[in-house]
Amino acid sequence: MAVLLLPMITWAQTTTVPTRNVPITLVVQPGKPDVVLVGTLNAPDPENIFRTSDGAVAWQSAVDGTEPNISVAGLAFNQRNANMVFAGDGGFGYLYRSEDGGVTW
């Protein structure tokens, strides 16, 4: 079994990290374990939310509609509507809502 999984494990570990920012919060979409959002500190890169829909093999910046250079300190999916997710920053008091699983805010 390990021999069969080794190529998948190696493939997942060779992907590029999408940012130099430190991740500080992570949330998995209910019912879709391959969809993960990560919030980061605000430096040195301006992007602050990253999203994967393939179990962390590839990551995309998911900041459409957010302010640049803020730290996203909290992420939470609505348990009754898995496409609704909230993001809160750690300093300015911004609160964002996404209704498409964190693609846009």
GROMACS .gro file of C-alpha atoms in nm:
model
  105
    1MET     CA    1   0.000   0.000   0.000
    2ALA     CA    2   0.279   0.244   0.089
    3VAL     CA    3   0.442   0.182  -0.249
    4LEU     CA    4   0.117   0.282  -0.423
    5LEU     CA    5   0.077   0.601  -0.216
    6LEU     CA    6   0.440   0.714  -0.240
    7PRO     CA    7   0.399   0.888  -0.580
    8MET     CA    8   0.096   1.081  -0.449
    9ILE     CA    9   0.277   1.186  -0.132
   10THR     CA   10   0.583   1.298  -0.327
   11TRP     CA   11   0.366   1.489  -0.577
   12ALA     CA   12   0.186   1.676  -0.299
   13GLN     CA   13   0.513   1.772  -0.132
   14THR     CA   14   0.671   1.919  -0.444
   15THR     CA   15   0.420   2.199  -0.488
   16THR     CA   16   0.526   2.559  -0.447
   17VAL     CA   17   0.425   2.753  -0.137
   18PRO     CA   18   0.209   3.043  -0.266
   19THR     CA   19   0.336   3.309  -0.026
   20ARG     CA   20   0.616   3.410   0.207
   21ASN     CA   21   0.356   3.519   0.465
   22VAL     CA   22   0.308   3.311   0.778
   23PRO     CA   23  -0.025   3.121   0.790
   24ILE     CA   24  -0.222   3.196   1.107
   25THR     CA   25  -0.565   3.042   1.044
   26LEU     CA   26  -0.698   2.749   0.842
   27VAL     CA   27  -1.049   2.620   0.772
   28VAL     CA   28  -1.185   2.320   0.577
   29GLN     CA   29  -1.516   2.350   0.392
   30PRO     CA   30  -1.786   2.126   0.546
   31GLY     CA   31  -1.860   1.830   0.320
   32LYS     CA   32  -1.569   1.916   0.087
   33PRO     CA   33  -1.242   1.818   0.255
   34ASP     CA   34  -1.039   1.915  -0.053
   35VAL     CA   35  -1.143   2.282  -0.018
   36VAL     CA   36  -0.923   2.463   0.233
   37LEU     CA   37  -0.875   2.834   0.305
   38VAL     CA   38  -0.572   2.979   0.481
   39GLY     CA   39  -0.540   3.327   0.628
   40THR     CA   40  -0.195   3.479   0.667
   41LEU     CA   41  -0.004   3.762   0.831
   42ASN     CA   42   0.015   4.080   0.628
   43ALA     CA   43   0.381   4.083   0.528
   44PRO     CA   44   0.586   4.065   0.318
   45ASP     CA   45   0.332   3.983   0.044
   46PRO     CA   46   0.006   4.181   0.011
   47GLU     CA   47  -0.215   3.873  -0.042
   48ASN     CA   48  -0.378   3.747   0.277
   49ILE     CA   49  -0.613   3.459   0.188
   50PHE     CA   50  -0.524   3.149  -0.011
   51ARG     CA   51  -0.757   2.874  -0.131
   52THR     CA   52  -0.712   2.522  -0.259
   53SER     CA   53  -0.981   2.301  -0.409
   54ASP     CA   54  -0.763   1.996  -0.468
   55GLY     CA   55  -0.649   1.904  -0.119
   56ALA     CA   56  -0.354   2.147  -0.101
   57VAL     CA   57  -0.179   2.035  -0.418
   58ALA     CA   58  -0.221   2.380  -0.576
   59TRP     CA   59  -0.305   2.710  -0.404
   60GLN     CA   60  -0.455   3.029  -0.546
   61SER     CA   61  -0.471   3.376  -0.400
   62ALA     CA   62  -0.833   3.441  -0.296
   63VAL     CA   63  -0.831   3.812  -0.220
   64ASP     CA   64  -1.084   3.947  -0.473
   65GLY     CA   65  -1.279   4.200  -0.266
   66THR     CA   66  -1.045   4.223   0.036
   67GLU     CA   67  -0.808   4.497   0.147
   68PRO     CA   68  -0.439   4.430   0.079
   69ASN     CA   69  -0.183   4.406   0.357
   70ILE     CA   70  -0.410   4.295   0.641
   71SER     CA   71  -0.365   3.989   0.858
   72VAL     CA   72  -0.651   3.743   0.826
   73ALA     CA   73  -0.670   3.603   1.177
   74GLY     CA   74  -1.000   3.416   1.157
   75LEU     CA   75  -1.186   3.207   0.899
   76ALA     CA   76  -1.515   3.022   0.955
   77PHE     CA   77  -1.761   2.841   0.730
   78ASN     CA   78  -2.133   2.868   0.798
   79GLN     CA   79  -2.239   2.520   0.911
   80ARG     CA   80  -2.584   2.558   0.749
   81ASN     CA   81  -2.454   2.695   0.416
   82ALA     CA   82  -2.117   2.545   0.321
   83ASN     CA   83  -2.064   2.808   0.049
   84MET     CA   84  -2.075   3.096   0.299
   85VAL     CA   85  -1.749   3.173   0.475
   86PHE     CA   86  -1.640   3.463   0.694
   87ALA     CA   87  -1.292   3.614   0.727
   88GLY     CA   88  -1.183   3.859   0.994
   89ASP     CA   89  -0.862   4.057   1.015
   90GLY     CA   90  -0.647   4.083   1.321
   91GLY     CA   91  -0.611   4.457   1.356
   92PHE     CA   92  -0.838   4.693   1.163
   93GLY     CA   93  -1.172   4.527   1.234
   94TYR     CA   94  -1.257   4.423   0.878
   95LEU     CA   95  -1.505   4.138   0.840
   96TYR     CA   96  -1.557   3.980   0.500
   97ARG     CA   97  -1.824   3.740   0.376
   98SER     CA   98  -1.799   3.510   0.078
   99GLU     CA   99  -2.097   3.330  -0.070
  100ASP     CA  100  -1.898   3.119  -0.317
  101GLY     CA  101  -1.676   2.918  -0.083
  102GLY     CA  102  -1.406   3.182  -0.051
  103VAL     CA  103  -1.340   3.249  -0.419
  104THR     CA  104  -1.454   3.612  -0.396
  105TRP     CA  105  -1.536   3.836  -0.098
   0.00000   0.00000   0.00000
